Short mmCIF file of C-alpha atoms and ligand atoms in Angstrom, two decimals:
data_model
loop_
_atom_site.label_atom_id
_atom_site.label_comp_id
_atom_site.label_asym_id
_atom_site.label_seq_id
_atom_site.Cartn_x
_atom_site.Cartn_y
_atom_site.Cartn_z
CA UNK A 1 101.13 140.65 185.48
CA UNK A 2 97.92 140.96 184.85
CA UNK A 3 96.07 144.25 182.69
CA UNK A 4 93.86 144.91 185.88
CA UNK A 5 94.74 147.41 188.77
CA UNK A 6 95.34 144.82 190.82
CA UNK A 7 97.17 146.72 193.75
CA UNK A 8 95.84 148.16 196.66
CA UNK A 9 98.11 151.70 197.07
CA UNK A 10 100.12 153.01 195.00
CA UNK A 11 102.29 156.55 195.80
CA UNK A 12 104.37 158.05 193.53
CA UNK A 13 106.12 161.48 194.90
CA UNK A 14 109.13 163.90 194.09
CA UNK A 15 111.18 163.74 197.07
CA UNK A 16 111.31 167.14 198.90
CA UNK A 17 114.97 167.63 199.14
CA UNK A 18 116.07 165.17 196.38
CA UNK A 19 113.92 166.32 193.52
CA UNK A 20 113.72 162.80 192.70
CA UNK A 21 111.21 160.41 191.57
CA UNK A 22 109.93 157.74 194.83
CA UNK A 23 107.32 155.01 194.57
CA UNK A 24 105.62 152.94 196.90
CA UNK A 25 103.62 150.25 195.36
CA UNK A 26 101.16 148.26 197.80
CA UNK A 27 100.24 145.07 196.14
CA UNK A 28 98.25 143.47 198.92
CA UNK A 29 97.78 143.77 202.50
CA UNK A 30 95.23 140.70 202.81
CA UNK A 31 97.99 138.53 205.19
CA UNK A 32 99.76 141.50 207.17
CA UNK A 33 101.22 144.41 206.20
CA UNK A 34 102.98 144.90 203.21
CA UNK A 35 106.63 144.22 202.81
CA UNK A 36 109.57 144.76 199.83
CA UNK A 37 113.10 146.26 199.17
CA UNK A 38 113.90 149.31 198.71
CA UNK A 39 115.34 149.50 194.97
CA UNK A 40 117.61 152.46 193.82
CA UNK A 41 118.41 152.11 190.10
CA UNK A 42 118.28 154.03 186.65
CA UNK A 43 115.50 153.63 184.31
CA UNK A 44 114.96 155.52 181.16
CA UNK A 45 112.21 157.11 182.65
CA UNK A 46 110.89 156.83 186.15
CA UNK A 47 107.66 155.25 184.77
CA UNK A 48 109.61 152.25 184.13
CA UNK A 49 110.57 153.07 187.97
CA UNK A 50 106.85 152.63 188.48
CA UNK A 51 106.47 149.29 186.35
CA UNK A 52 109.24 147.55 187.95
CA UNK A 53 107.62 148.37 191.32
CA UNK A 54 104.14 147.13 190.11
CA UNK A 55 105.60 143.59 188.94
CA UNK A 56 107.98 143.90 192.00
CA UNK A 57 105.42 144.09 194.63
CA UNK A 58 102.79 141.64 192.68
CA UNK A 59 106.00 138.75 193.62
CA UNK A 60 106.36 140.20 197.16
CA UNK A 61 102.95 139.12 197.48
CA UNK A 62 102.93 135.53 196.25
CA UNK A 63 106.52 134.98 197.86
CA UNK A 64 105.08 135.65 201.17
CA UNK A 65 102.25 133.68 201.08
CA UNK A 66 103.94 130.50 199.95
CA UNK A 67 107.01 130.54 202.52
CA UNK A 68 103.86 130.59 205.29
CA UNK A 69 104.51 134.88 206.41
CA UNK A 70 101.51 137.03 207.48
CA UNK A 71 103.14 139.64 205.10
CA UNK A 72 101.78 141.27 202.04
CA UNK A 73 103.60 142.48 198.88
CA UNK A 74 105.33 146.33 198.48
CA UNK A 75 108.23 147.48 197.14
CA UNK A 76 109.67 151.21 196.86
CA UNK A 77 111.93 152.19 194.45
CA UNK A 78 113.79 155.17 193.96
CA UNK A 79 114.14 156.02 190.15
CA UNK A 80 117.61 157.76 188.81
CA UNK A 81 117.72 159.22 185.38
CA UNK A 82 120.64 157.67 182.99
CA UNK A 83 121.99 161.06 183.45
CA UNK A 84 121.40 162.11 186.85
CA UNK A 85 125.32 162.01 188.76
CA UNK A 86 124.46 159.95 192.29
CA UNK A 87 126.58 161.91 195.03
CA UNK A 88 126.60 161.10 198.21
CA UNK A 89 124.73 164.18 198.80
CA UNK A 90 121.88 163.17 196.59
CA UNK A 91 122.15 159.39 197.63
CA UNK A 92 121.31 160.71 201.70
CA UNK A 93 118.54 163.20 200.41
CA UNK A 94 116.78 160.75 198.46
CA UNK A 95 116.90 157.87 201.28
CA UNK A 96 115.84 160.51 203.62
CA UNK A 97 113.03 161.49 201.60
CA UNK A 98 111.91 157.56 201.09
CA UNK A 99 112.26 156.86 204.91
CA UNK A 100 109.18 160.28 205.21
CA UNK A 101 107.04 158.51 203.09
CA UNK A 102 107.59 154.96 203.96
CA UNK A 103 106.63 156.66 207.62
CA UNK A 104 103.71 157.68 206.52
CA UNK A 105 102.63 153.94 205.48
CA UNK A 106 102.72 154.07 209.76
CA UNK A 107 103.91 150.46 209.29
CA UNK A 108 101.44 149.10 206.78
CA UNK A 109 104.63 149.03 204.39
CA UNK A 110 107.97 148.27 205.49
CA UNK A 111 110.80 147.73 203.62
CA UNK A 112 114.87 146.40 203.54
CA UNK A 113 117.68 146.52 200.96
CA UNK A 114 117.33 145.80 197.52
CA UNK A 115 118.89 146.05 194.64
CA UNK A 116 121.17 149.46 194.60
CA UNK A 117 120.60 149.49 198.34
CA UNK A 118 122.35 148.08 201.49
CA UNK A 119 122.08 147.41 205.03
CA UNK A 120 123.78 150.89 205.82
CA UNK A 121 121.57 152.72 203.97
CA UNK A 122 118.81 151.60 205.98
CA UNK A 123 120.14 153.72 208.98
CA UNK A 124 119.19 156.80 206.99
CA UNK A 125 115.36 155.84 206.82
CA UNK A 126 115.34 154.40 210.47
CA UNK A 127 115.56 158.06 211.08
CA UNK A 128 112.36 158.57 209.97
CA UNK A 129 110.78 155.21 210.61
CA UNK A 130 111.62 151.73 212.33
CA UNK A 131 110.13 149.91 209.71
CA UNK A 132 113.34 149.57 207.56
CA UNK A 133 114.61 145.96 208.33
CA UNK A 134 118.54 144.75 207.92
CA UNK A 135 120.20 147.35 209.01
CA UNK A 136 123.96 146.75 210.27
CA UNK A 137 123.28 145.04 214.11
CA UNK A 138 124.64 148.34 215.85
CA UNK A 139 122.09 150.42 214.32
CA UNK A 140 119.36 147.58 215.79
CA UNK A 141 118.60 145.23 212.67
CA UNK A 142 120.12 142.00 211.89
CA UNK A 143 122.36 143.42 208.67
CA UNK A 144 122.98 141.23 205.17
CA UNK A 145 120.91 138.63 204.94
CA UNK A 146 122.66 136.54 202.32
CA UNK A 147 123.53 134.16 205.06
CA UNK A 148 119.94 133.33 206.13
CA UNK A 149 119.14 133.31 202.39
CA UNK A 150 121.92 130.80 201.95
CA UNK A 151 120.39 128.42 204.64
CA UNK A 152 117.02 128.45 202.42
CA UNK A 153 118.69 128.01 199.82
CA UNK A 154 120.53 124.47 201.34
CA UNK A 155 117.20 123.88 202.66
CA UNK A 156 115.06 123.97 199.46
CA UNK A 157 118.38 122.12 197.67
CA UNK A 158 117.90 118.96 200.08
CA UNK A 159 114.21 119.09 199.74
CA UNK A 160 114.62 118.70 195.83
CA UNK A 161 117.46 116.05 195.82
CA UNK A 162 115.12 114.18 198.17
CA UNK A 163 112.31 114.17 195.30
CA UNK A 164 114.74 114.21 192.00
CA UNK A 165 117.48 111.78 193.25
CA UNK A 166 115.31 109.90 196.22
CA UNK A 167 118.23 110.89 198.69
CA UNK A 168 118.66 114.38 200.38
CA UNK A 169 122.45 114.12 200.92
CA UNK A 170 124.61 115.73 197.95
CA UNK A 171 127.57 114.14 199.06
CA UNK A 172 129.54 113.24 195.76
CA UNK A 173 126.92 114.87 193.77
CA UNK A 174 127.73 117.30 191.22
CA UNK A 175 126.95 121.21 191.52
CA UNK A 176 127.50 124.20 189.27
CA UNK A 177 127.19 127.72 191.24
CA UNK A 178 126.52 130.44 188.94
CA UNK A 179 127.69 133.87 190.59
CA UNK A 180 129.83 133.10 193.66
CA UNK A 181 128.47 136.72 195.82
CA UNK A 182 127.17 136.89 199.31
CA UNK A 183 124.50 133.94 198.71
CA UNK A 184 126.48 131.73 195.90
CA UNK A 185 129.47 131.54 197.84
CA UNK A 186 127.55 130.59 201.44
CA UNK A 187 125.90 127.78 199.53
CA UNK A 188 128.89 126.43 197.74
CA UNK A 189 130.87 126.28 201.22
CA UNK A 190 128.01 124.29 202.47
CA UNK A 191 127.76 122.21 199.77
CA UNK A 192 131.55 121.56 199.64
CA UNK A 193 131.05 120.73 203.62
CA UNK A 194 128.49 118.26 202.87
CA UNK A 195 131.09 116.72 200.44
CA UNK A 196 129.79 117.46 197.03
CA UNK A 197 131.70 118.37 194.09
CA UNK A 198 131.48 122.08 193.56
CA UNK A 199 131.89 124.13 190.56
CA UNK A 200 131.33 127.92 190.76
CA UNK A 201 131.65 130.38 187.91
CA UNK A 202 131.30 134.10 188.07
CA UNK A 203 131.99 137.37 185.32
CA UNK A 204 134.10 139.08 188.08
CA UNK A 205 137.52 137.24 187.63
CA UNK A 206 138.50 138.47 190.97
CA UNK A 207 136.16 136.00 192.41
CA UNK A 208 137.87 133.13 190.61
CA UNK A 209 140.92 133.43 193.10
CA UNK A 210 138.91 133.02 196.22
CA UNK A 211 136.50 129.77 194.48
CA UNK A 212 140.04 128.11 194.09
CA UNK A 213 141.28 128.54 197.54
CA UNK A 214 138.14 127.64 198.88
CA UNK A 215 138.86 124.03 196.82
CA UNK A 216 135.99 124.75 194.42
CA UNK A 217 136.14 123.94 190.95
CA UNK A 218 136.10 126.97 188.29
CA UNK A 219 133.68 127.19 185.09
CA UNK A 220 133.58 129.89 183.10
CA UNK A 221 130.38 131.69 182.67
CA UNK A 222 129.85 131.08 178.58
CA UNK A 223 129.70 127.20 179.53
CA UNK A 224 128.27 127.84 183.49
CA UNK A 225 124.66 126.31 182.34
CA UNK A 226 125.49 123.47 180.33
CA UNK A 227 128.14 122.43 182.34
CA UNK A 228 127.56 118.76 183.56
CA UNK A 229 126.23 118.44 186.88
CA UNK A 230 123.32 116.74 188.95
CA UNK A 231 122.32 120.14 190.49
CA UNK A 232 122.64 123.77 189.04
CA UNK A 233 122.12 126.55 191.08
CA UNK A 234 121.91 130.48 189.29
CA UNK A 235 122.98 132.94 192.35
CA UNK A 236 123.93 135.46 189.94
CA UNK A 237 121.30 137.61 187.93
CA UNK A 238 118.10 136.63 186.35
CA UNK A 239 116.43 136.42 183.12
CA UNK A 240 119.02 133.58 182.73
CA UNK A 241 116.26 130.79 181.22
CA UNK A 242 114.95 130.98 178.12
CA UNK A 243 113.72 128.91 174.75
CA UNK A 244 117.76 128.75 174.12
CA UNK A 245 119.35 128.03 177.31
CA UNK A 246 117.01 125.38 178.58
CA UNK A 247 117.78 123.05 175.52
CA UNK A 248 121.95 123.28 176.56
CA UNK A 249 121.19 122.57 180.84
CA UNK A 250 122.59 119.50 182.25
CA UNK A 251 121.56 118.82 185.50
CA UNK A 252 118.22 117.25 186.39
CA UNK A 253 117.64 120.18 189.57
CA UNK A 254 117.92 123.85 189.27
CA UNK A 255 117.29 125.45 192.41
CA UNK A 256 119.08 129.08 192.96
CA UNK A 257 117.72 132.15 194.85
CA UNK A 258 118.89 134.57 191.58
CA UNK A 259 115.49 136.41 191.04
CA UNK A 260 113.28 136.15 188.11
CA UNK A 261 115.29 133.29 186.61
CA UNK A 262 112.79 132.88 183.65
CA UNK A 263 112.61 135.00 181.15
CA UNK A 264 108.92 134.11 180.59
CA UNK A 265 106.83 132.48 182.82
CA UNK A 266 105.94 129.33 180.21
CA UNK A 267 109.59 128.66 180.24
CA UNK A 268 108.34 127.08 183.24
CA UNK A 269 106.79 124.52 180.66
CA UNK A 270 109.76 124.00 178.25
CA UNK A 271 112.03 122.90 181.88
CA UNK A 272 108.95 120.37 183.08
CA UNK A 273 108.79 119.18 179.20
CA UNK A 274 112.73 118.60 179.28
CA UNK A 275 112.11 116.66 182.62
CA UNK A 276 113.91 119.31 185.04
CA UNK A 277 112.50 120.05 188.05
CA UNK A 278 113.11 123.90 188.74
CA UNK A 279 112.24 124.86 192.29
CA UNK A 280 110.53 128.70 191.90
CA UNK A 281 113.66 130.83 192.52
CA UNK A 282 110.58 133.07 194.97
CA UNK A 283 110.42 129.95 197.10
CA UNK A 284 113.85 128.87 197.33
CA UNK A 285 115.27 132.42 198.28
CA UNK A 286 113.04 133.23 201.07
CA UNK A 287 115.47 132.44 203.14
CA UNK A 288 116.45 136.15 204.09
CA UNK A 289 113.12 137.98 204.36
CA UNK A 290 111.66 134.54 206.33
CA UNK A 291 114.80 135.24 209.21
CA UNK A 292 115.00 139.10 208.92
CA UNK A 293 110.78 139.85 209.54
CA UNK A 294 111.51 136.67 212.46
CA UNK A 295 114.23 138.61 214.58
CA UNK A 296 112.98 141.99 213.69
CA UNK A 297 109.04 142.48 213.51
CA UNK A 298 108.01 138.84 214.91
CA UNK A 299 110.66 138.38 218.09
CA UNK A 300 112.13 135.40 217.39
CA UNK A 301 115.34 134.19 218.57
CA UNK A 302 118.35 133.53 216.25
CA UNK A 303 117.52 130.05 216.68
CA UNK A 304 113.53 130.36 216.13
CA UNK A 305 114.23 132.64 213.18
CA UNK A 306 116.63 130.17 211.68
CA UNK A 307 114.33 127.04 212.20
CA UNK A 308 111.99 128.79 210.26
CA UNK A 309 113.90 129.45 207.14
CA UNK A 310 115.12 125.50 207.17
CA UNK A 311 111.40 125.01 206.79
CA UNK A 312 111.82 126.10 203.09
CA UNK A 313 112.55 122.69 202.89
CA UNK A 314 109.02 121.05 203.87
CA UNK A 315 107.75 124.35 201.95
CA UNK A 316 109.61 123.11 198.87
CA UNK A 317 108.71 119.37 199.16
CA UNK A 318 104.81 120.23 199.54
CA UNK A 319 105.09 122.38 195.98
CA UNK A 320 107.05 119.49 194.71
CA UNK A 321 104.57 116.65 195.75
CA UNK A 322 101.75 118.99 194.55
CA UNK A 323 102.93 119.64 190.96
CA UNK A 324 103.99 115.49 190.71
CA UNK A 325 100.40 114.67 191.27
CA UNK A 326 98.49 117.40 189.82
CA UNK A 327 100.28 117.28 186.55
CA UNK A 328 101.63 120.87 187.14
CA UNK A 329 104.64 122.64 187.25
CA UNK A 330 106.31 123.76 190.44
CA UNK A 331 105.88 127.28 189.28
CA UNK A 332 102.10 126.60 189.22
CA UNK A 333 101.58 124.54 192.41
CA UNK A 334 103.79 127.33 194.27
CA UNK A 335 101.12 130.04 193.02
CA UNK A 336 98.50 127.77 193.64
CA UNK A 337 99.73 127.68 197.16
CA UNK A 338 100.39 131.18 198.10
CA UNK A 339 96.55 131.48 196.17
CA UNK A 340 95.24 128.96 198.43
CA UNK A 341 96.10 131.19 201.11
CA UNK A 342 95.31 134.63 199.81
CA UNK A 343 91.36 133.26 199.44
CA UNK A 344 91.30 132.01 202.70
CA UNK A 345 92.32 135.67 204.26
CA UNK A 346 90.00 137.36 202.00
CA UNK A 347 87.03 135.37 202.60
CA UNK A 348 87.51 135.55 206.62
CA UNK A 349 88.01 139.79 205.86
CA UNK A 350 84.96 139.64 204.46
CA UNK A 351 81.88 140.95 206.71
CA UNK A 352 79.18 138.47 208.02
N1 NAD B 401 121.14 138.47 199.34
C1 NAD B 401 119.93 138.02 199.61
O1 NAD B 401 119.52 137.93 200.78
C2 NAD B 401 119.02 137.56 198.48
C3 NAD B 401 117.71 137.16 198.81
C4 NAD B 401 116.87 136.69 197.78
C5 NAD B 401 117.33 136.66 196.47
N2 NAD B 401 118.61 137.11 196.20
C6 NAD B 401 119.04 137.06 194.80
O2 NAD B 401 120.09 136.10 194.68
C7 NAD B 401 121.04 136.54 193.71
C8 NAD B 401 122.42 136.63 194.37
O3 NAD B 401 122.35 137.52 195.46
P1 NAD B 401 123.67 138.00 196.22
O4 NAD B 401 123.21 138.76 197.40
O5 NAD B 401 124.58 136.84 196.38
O6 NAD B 401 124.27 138.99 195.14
P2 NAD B 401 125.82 139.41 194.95
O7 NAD B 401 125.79 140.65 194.17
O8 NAD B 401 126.55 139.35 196.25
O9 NAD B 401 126.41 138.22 194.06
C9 NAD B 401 126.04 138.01 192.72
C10 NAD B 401 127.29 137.52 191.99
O10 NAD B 401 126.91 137.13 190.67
C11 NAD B 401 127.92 137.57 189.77
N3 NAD B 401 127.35 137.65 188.44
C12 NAD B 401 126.64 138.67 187.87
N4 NAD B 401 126.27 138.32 186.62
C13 NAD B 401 126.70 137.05 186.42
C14 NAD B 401 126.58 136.13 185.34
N5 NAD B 401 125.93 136.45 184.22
N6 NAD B 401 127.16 134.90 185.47
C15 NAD B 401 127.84 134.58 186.60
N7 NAD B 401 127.97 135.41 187.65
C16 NAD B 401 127.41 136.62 187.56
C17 NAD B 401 128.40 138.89 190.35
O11 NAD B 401 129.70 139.20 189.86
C18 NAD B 401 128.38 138.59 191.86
O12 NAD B 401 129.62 138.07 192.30
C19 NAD B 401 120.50 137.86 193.17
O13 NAD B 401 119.71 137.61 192.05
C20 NAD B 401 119.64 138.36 194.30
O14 NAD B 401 118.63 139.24 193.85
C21 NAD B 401 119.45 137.52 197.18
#
């Protein structure tokens, strides 16, 4: 992130009945208005609340511009002390003291679950505004969208075996899942459906159980990244590339939706140098966010919405055929891209 302010709004206020810190950082507005999760975690101290909002809503920005959204970047987070004990009690006042200031953004930010937050909790700040997307279909939203995340996720997969392997198909091609959750264990059903060999791997053990009876193969997560395969995809947690995993990965295609899968942005270089083509984890798990903001802001039908997230694929294929030409890496053309597109809108805002 760069030194500058770069960020249109930022509001940082102690919740009225919660006591507890809430940010709302506005990155940019120059597509549409501002979208990003809701985020409820501890930090040592709120302002690193406040940082991981800044960085937060900086990718907001760029991963809505390159999946083709007229959306700009925000993201609220809610900031617990390592001390502070999260009851129930507090959990409601703080989401109801988020939902009063994300309706005072009057739609100009809207946000959804993030991390620490879920579809029901959602419900709470639809009390105070509508603009709080994936809430659980009864309550009006469309609920998880790890499904619709999944589809991108197949979606940018093809679109990458297509340019690494010259064939889309993954039949009999090998895959390694890391973290078989709500996304992981969509894709490796699909996969397995498509009739590739899956591996999955996970640090919950429980999951283990249900990779087996879904015919999966099991890897444990030590040996997850330099296990062989064609195609490795990280659905667990990110920060998971770095100067001394890259060197130990297998498979010629990494393409996950696990966010912030580098744990520096010139790792970006080392994978291109090794000859791996690493589809920006931003790009491949747009999925969600591309289908939720169709069905619930833009009135698309399940179908429509759906049709939208498979274009990941051409999305993918475009940032691909970019960085082969241009000499760059995908992480580059993708920013290039969503750049591209950010100039364009602010030279038509500007007055004649
Ligand atoms: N759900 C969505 O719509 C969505 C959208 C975009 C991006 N993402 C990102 O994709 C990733 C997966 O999302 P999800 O919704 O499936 O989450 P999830 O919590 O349902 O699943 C993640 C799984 O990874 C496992 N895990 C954690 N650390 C691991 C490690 N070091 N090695 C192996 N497994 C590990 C967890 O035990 C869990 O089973 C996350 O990084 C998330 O931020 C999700």
């Amino acid at each position: 992130m760069s030194q500058a302010f770069a960020h249109e709004e930022v509001v940082v206020r102690r919740g009225r009945r919660s006591g507890l810190p809430l940010i709302v950082a506005v990155h940019s507005r120059a597509l549409g208005p501002a979208v990003g999760g809701c985020r409820m975690r501890r930090y040592d101290t709120w302002r690193d609340g406040l940082t991981d909002a800044l960085r937060l809503s900086e990718a907001m920005t760029y991963k809505a511009a390159v999946a083709g959204l007229d959306f700009g970047g925000g993201k609220s987070v809610i900031a617990l002390d390592r001390d502070t004990e999260l009851t129930p009690e507090l959990r409601e006042a703080a989401l109801e003291d988020l939902g009063e200031l994300v309706a005072s953004f009057d739609g100009s930010y809207r946000t959804g679950p993030d991390v620490g937050t879920g579809p029901q909790d959602m419900v709470v700040l639809r009390r105070f505004s509508p603009y709080a997307y994936c809430a659980p279909e009864e309550h009006g939203g469309t609920g998880d969208s790890g499904g619709p995340t999944a589809t991108g996720v197949l979606a940018a997969l093809r679109a990458g075996a297509r340019h690494v392997f010259g064939d889309a198909s993954c039949t009999g091609r090998t895959v390694v899942v890391s973290g078989y959750g709500s996304v992981g264990s969509r894709v490796a059903a699909g996969l397995a459906a498509e009739g590739a060999h899956v591996v999955v791997s996970d640090v919950d053990r429980s999951r283990k159980d249900a990779a087996l009876a879904s015919g999966h193969g099991w890897v444990e997560p030590g040996r997850a990244l330099s296990a062989p395969a064609d195609i490795l995809v990280p659905a667990a947690v990110g920060g998971v590339f770095d100067e001394a995993s890259v060197p130990r990965l297998t498979a010629p295609l990494v393409v996950g939706p696990a966010n912030n899968q580098l744990a520096e942005e010139p790792i970006a270089d080392v994978l291109a140098e090794r000859g791996i083509v690493w589809v920006p984890d931003y790009v491949a798990g747009a999925g969600g966010i591309a289908y939720t903001l169709g069905r619930e802001s833009d009135g698309y039908s399940h179908e429509a919405a759906l049709d939208r997230v498979e274009g990941i694929g051409d999305t993918v294929t475009h940032i691909l055929d970019l960085a082969r030409t241009t000499g760059v890496t995908p992480l580059r053309a993708a920013r290039q891209i969503a750049e591209h597109r950010l100039a364009l809108a602010a030279s038509r805002a500007q007055p004649a």
